[in-house]
PDB file of C-alpha atoms in Angstrom:
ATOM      1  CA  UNK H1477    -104.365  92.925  -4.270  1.00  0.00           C
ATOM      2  CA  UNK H1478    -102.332  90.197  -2.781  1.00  0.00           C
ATOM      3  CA  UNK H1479     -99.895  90.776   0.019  1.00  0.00           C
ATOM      4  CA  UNK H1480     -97.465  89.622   1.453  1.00  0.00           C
ATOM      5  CA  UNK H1481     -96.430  90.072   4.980  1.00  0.00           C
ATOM      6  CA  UNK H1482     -92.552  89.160   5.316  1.00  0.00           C
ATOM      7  CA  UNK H1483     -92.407  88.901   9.465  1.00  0.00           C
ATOM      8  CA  UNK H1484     -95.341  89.315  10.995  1.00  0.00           C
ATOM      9  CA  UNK H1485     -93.549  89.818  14.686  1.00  0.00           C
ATOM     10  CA  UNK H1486     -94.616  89.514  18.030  1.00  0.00           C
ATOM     11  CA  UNK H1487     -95.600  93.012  19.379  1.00  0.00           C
ATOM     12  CA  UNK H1488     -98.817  93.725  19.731  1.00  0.00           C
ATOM     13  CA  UNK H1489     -98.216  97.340  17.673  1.00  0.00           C
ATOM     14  CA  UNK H1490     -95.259  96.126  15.601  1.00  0.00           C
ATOM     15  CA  UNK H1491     -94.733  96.555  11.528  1.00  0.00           C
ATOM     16  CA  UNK H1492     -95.526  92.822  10.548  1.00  0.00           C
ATOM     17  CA  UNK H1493     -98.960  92.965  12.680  1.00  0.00           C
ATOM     18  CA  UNK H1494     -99.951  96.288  11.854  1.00  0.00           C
ATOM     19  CA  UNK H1495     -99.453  96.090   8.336  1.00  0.00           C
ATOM     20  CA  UNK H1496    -101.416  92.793   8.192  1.00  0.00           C
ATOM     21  CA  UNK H1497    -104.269  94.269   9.752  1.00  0.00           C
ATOM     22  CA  UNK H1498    -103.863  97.816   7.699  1.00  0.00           C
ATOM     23  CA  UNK H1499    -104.420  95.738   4.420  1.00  0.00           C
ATOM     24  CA  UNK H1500    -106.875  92.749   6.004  1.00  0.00           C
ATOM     25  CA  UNK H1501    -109.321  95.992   6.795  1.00  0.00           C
ATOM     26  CA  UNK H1502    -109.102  96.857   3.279  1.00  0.00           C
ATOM     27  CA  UNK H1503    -110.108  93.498   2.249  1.00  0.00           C
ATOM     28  CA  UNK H1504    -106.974  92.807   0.070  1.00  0.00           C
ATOM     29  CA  UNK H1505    -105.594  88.564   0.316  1.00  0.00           C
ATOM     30  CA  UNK H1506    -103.328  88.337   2.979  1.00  0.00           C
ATOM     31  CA  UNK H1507    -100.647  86.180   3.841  1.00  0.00           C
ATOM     32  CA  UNK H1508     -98.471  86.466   6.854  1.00  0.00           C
ATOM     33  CA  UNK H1509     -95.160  84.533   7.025  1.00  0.00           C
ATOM     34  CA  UNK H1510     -93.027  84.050  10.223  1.00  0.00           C
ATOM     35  CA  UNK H1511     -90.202  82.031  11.455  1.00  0.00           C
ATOM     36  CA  UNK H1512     -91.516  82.107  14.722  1.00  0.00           C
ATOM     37  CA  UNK H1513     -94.902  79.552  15.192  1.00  0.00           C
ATOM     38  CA  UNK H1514     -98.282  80.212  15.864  1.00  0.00           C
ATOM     39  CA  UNK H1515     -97.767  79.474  19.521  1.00  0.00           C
ATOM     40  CA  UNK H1516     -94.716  82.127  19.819  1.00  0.00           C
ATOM     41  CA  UNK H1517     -96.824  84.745  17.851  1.00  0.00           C
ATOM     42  CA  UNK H1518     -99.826  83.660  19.733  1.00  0.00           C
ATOM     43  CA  UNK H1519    -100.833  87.147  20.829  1.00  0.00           C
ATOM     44  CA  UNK H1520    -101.288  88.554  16.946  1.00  0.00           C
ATOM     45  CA  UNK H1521    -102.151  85.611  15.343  1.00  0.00           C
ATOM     46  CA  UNK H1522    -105.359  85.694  17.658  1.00  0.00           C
ATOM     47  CA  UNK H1523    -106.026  89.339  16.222  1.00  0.00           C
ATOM     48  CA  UNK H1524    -105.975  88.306  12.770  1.00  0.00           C
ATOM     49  CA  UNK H1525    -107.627  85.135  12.617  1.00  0.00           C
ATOM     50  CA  UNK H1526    -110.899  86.584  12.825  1.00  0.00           C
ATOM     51  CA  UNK H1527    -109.584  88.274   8.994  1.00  0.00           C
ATOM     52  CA  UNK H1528    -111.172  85.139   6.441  1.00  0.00           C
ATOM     53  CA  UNK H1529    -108.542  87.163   3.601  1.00  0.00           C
ATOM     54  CA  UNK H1530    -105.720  86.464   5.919  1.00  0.00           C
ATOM     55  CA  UNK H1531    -103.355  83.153   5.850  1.00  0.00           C
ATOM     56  CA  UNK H1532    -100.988  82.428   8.574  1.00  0.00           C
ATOM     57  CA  UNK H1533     -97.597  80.313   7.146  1.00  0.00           C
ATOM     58  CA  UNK H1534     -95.596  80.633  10.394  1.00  0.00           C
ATOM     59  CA  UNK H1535     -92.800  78.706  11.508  1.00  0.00           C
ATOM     60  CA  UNK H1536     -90.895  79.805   8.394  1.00  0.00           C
ATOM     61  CA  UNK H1537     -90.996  81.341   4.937  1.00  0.00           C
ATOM     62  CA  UNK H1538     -91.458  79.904   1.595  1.00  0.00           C
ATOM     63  CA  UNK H1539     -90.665  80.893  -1.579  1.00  0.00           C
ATOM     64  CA  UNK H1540     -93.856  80.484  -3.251  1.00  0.00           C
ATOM     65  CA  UNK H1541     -95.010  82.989  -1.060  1.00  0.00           C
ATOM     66  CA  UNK H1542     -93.203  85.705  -2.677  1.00  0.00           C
ATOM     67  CA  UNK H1543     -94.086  84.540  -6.121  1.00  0.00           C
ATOM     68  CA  UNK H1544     -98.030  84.597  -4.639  1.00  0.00           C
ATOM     69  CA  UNK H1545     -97.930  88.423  -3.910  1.00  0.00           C
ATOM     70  CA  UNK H1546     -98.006  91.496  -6.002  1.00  0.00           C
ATOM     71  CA  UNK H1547     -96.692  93.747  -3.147  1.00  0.00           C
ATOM     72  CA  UNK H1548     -94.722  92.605  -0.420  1.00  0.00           C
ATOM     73  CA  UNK H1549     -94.521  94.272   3.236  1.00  0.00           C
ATOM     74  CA  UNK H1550     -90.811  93.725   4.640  1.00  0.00           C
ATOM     75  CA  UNK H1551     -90.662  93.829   7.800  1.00  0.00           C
ATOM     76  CA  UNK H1552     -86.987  95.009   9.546  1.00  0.00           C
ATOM     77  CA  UNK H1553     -85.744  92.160  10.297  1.00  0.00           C
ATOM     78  CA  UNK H1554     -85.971  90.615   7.074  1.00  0.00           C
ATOM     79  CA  UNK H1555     -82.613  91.639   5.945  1.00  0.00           C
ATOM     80  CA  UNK H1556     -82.054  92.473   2.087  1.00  0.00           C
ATOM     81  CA  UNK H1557     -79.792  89.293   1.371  1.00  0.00           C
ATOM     82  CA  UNK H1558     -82.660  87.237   3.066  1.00  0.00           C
ATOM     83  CA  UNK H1559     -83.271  84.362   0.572  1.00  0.00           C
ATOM     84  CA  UNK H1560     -87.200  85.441  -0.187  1.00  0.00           C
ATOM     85  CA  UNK H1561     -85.998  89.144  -0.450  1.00  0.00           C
ATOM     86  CA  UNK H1562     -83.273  87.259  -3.236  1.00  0.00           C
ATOM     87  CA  UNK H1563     -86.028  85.771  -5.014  1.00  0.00           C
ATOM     88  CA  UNK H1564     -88.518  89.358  -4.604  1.00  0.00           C
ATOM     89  CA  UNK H1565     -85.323  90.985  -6.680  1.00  0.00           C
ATOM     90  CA  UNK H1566     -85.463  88.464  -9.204  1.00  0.00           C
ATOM     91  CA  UNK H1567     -88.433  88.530  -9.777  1.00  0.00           C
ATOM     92  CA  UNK H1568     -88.819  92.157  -9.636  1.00  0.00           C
ATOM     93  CA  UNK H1569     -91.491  92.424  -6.720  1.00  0.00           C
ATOM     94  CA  UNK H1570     -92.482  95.958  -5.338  1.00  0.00           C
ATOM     95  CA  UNK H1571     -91.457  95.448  -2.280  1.00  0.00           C
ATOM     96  CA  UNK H1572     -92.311  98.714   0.946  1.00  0.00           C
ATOM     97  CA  UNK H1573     -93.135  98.738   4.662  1.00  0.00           C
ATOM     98  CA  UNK H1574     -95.108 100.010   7.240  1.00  0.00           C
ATOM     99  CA  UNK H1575     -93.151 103.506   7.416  1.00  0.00           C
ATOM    100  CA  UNK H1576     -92.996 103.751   3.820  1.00  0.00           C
ATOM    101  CA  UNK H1577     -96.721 103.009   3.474  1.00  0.00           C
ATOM    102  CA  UNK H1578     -97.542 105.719   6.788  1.00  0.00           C
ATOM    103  CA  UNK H1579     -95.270 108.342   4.537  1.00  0.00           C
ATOM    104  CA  UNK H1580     -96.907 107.500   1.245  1.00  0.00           C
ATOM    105  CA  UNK H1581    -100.147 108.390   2.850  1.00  0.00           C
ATOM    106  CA  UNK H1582     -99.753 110.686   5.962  1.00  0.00           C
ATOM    107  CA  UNK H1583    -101.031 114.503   5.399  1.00  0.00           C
ATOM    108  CA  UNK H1584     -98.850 115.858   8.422  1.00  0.00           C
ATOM    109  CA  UNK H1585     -95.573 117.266   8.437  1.00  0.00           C
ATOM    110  CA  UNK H1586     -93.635 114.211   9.362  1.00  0.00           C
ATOM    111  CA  UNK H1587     -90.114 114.587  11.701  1.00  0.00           C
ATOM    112  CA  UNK H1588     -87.737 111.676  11.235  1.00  0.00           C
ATOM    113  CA  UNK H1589     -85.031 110.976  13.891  1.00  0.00           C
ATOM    114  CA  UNK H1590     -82.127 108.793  13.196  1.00  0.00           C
ATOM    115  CA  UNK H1591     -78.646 108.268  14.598  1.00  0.00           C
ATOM    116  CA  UNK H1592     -76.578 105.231  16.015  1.00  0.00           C
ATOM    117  CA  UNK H1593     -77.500 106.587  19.607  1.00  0.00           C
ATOM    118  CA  UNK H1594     -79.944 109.177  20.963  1.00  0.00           C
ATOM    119  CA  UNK H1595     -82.770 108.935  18.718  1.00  0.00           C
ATOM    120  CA  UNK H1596     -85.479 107.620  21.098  1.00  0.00           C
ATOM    121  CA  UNK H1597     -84.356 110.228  23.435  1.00  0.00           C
ATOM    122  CA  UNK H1598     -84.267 113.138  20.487  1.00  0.00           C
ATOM    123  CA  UNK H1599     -87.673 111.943  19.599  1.00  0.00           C
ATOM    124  CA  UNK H1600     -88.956 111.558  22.849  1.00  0.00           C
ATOM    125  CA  UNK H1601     -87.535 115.497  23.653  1.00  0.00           C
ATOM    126  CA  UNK H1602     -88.721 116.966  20.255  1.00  0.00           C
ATOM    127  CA  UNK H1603     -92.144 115.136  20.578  1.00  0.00           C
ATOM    128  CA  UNK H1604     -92.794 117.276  24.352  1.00  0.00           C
ATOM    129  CA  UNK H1605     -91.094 120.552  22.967  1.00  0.00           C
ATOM    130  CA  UNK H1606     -94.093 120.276  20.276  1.00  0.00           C
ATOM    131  CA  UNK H1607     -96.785 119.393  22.781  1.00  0.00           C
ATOM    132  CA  UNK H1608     -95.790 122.122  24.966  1.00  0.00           C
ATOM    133  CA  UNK H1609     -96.432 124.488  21.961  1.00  0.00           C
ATOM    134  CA  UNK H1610    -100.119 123.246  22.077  1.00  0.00           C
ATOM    135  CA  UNK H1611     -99.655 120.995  18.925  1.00  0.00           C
ATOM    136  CA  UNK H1612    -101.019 117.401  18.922  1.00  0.00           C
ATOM    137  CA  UNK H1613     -97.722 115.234  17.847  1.00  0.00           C
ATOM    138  CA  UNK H1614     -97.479 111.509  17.127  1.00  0.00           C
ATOM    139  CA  UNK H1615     -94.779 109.285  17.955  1.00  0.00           C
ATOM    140  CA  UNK H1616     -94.178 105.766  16.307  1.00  0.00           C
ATOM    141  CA  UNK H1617     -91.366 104.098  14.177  1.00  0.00           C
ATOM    142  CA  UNK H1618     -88.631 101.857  16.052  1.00  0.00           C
ATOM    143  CA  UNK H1619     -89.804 101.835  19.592  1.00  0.00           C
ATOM    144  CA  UNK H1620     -92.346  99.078  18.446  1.00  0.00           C
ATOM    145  CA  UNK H1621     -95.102 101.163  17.486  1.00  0.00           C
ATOM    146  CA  UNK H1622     -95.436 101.239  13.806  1.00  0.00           C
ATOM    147  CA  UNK H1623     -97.075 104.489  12.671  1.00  0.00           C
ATOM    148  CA  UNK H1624     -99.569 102.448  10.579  1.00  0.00           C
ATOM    149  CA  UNK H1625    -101.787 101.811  13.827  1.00  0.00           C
ATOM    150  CA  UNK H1626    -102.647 105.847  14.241  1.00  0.00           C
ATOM    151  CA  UNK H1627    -102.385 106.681  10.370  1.00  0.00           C
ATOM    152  CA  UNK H1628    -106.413 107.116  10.304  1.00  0.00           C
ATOM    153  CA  UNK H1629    -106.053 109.766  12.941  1.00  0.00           C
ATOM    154  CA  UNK H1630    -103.642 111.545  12.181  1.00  0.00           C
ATOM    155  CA  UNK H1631    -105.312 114.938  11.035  1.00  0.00           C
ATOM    156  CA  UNK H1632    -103.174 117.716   8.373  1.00  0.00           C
ATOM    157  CA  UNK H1633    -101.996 119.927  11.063  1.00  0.00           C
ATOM    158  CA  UNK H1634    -101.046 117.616  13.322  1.00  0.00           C
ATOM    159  CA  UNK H1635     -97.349 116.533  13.155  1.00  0.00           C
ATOM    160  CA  UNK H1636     -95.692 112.944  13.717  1.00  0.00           C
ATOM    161  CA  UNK H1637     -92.445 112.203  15.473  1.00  0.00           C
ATOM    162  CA  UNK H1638     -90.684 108.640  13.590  1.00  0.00           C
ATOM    163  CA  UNK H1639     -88.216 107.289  14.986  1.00  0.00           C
ATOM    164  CA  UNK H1640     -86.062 105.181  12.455  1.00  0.00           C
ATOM    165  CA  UNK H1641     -83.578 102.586  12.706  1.00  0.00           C
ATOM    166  CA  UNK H1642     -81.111 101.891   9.389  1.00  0.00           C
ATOM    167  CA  UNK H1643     -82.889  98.801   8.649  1.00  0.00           C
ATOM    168  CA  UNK H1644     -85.920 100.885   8.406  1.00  0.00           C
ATOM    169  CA  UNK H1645     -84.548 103.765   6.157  1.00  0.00           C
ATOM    170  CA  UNK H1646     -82.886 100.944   3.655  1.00  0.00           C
ATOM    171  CA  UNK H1647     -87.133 100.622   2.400  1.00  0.00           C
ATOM    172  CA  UNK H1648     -87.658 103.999   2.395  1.00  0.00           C
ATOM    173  CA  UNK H1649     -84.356 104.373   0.161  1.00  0.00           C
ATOM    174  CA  UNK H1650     -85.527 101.461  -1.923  1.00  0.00           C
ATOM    175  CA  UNK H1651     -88.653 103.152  -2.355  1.00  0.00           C
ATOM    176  CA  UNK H1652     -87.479 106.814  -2.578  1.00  0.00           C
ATOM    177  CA  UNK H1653     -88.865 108.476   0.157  1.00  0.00           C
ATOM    178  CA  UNK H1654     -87.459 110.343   2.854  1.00  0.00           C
ATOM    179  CA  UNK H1655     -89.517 112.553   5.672  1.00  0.00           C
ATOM    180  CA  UNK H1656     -89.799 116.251   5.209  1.00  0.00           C
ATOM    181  CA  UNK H1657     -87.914 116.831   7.816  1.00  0.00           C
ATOM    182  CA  UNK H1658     -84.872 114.567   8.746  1.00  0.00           C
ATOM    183  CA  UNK H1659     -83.210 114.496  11.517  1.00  0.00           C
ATOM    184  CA  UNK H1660     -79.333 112.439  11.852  1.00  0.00           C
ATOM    185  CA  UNK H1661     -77.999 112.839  16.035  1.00  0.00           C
ATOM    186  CA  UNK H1662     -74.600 110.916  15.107  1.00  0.00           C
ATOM    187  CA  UNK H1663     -73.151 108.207  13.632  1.00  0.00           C
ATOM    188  CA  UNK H1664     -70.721 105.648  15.329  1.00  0.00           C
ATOM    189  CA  UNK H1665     -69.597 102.028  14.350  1.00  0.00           C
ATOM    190  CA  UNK H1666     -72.219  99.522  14.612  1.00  0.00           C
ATOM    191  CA  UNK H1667     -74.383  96.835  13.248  1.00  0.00           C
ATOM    192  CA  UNK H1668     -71.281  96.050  11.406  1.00  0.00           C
ATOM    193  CA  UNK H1669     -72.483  92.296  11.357  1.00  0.00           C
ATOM    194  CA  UNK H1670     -75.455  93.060   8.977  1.00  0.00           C
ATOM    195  CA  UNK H1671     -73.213  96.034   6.800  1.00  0.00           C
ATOM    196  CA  UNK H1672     -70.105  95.393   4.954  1.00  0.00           C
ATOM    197  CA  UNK H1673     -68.648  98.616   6.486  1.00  0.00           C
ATOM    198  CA  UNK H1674     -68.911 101.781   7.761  1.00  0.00           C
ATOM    199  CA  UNK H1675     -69.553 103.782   4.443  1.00  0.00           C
ATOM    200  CA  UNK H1676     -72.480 101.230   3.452  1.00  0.00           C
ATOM    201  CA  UNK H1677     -73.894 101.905   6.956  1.00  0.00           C
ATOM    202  CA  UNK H1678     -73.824 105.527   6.763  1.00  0.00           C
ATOM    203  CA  UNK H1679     -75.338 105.436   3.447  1.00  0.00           C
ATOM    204  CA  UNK H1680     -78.134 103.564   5.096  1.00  0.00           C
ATOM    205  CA  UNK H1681     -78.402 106.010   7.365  1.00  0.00           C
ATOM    206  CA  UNK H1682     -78.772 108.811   4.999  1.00  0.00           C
ATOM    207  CA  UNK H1683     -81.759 107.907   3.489  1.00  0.00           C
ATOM    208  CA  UNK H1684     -83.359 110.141   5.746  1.00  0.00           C
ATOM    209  CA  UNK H1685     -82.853 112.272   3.765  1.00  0.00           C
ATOM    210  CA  UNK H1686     -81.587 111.848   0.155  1.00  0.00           C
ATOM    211  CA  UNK H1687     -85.021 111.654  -1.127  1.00  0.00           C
ATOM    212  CA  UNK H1688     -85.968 115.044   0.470  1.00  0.00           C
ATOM    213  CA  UNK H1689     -87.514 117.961  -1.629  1.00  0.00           C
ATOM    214  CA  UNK H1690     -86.021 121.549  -2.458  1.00  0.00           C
ATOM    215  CA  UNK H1691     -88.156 122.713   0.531  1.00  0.00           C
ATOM    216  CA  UNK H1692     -87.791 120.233   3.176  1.00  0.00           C
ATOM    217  CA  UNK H1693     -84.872 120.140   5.856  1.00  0.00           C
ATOM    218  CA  UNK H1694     -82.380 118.024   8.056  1.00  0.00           C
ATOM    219  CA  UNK H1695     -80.813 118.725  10.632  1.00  0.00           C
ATOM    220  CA  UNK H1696     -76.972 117.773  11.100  1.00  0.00           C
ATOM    221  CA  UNK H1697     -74.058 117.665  13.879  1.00  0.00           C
ATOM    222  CA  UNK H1698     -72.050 120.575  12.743  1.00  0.00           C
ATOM    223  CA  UNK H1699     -68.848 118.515  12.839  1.00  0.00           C
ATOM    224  CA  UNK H1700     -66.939 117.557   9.907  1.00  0.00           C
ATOM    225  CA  UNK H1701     -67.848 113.943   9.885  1.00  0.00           C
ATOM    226  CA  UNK H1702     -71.073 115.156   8.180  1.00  0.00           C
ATOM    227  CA  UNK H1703     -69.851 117.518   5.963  1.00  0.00           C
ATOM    228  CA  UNK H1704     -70.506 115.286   3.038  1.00  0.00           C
ATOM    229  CA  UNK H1705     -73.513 114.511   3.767  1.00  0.00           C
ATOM    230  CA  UNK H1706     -74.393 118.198   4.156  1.00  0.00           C
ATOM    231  CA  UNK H1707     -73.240 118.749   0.931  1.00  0.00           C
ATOM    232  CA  UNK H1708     -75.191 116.527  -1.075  1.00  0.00           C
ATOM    233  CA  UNK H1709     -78.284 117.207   0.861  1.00  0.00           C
ATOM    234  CA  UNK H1710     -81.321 117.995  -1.921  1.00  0.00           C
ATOM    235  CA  UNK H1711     -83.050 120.392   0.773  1.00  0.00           C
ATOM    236  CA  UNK H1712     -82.111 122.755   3.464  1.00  0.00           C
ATOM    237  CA  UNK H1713     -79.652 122.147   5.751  1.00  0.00           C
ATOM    238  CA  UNK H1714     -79.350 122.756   9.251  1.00  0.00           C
ATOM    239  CA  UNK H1715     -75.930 122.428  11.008  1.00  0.00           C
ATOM    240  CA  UNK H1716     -76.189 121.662  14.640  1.00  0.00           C
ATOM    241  CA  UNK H1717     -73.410 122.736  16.909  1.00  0.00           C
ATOM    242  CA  UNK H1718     -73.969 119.885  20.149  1.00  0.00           C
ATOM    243  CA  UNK H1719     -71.831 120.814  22.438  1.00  0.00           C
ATOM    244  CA  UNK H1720     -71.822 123.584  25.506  1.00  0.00           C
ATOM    245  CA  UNK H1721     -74.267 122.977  28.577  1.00  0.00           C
ATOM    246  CA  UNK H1722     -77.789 123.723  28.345  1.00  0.00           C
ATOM    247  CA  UNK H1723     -79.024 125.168  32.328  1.00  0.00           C
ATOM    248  CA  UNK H1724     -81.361 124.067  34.137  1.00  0.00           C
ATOM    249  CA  UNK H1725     -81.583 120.112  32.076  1.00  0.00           C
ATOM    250  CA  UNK H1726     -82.886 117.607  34.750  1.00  0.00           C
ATOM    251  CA  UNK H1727     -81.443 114.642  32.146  1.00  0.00           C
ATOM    252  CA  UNK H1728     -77.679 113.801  32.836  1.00  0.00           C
ATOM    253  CA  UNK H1729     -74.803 113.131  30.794  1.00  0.00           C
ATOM    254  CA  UNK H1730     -72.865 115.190  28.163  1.00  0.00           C
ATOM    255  CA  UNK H1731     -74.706 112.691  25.234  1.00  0.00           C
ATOM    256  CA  UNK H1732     -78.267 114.234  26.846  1.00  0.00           C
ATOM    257  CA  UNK H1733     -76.852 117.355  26.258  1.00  0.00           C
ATOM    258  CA  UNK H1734     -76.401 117.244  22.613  1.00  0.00           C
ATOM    259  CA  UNK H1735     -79.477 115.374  22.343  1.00  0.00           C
ATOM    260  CA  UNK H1736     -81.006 118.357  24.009  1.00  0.00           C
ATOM    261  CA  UNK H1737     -79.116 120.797  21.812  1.00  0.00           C
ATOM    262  CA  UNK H1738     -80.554 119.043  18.585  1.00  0.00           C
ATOM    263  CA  UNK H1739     -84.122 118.512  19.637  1.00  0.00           C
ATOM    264  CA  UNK H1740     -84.139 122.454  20.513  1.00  0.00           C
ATOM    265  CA  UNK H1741     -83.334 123.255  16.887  1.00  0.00           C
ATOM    266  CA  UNK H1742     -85.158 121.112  15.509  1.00  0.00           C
ATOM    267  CA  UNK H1743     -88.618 122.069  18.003  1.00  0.00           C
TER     268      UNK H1743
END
């Protein structure tokens, strides 16, 4: 197969880098497309030149590129009215990412987290309620560890913590997938410079769950901003009520205390 990496990015465990190297071990033709040059991406270009199936076009991205691959690997920051991601929907290209790839694939039950604010911290609290239960947990998604690089050991009973940014879930929507258990902490005004408004946002937002089955769950504020969204949930829903003080919570602020609230119900 040929494919395309759309932003290969410059963390060392990021979804450009990990995805190249996902599909380079699999012996597929890569290429790996940047704005940023080889000297700015130094660190994973390094990593993947040792990969003879791999190209490196850095320093930009080029259209012929995207008429090259048969699957294309977005990453994030490639936004959807991105002229290659123009020409991909012309041409009809099957375009996914490194979550939706992890999701396709992963046998665990897989917890997503999403919110404008408090989703690290809800995914950092769920992921050491779990532990503390004596169940190995895994924790990628947007805090620049894509959940490609610990897919291979990731075993059926284990379970896996994502936390996902908008930008992430827009993929997921495109590709209709959504984790079987979703998880949305809020939702506030912002990133209003990449959305044309609130409602477009939101929807963004709630692909965490649209895509759910019968059986799977998400887990909502319980105030009326989401009743909506409850309502046109495909699975089970579970409405959160965030506020009241929890005792004896060593983390400080009224915000930690509905992220507490929801990572309880949700552990």
């Amino acid at each position: 197969m040929k494919v395309l990496i759309l932003g290969l990015g410059q963390y060392p465990q990021g979804s450009g880098v990990s995805a190249a190297l996902f599909f380079a071990k699999q012996g597929d033709d890569v290429i790996a497309t940047d704005l940023k040059s080889a000297r700015e991406l130094a660190g994973n270009v390094s990593r993947l030149k040792k990969y003879p199936n791999v190209r490196l076009h850095l320093g930009g991205h080029d259209a012929r590129d995207v008429r090259w691959a048969d699957l294309i690997v977005r990453n994030p920051r490639v936004r959807v009215d991105a002229p290659e991601m123009v020409e991909a929907r012309r041409l009809g290209k099957t375009v996914t990412s490194d979550v939706a790839l992890f999701l396709e694939s992963c046998l665990a039950l897989v917890i997503g987290v999403t919110g404008t604010r408090g989703k690290s911290t809800t995914s950092a609290l769920v992921v050491e309620m779990l532990k503390s239960s004596g169940k190995r947990v895994w924790l990628g998604g947007n805090m620049l560890v894509s959940p490609l690089t610990f897919l291979g050991r990731v075993k059926k009973n284990d379970l896996v913590v994502l936390e996902l940014s908008s930008w992430q879930l827009e993929v997921l929507g495109d590709r209709g997938i959504s984790p079987q258990v979703a998880v949305w902490t809020n939702l506030m005004r912002d990133h209003l410079n990449t959305y044309a408004g609130m409602e477009e946002y939101a929807e963004a937002k709630a692909q965490i769950f649209r895509h759910q089955k019968p059986e799977d769950v998400v887990f909502l504020p319980a105030d009326p901003t989401f009743d909506g969204f409850a309502a046109s949930a495909p699975g089970n829903v579970k409405r959160v009520m965030c506020h009241g003080k929890r005792k004896n919570m060593e983390l400080i602020g009224e915000h930690n205390q509905r992220n507490a609230a929801m990572a309880s119900a949700v552990a």
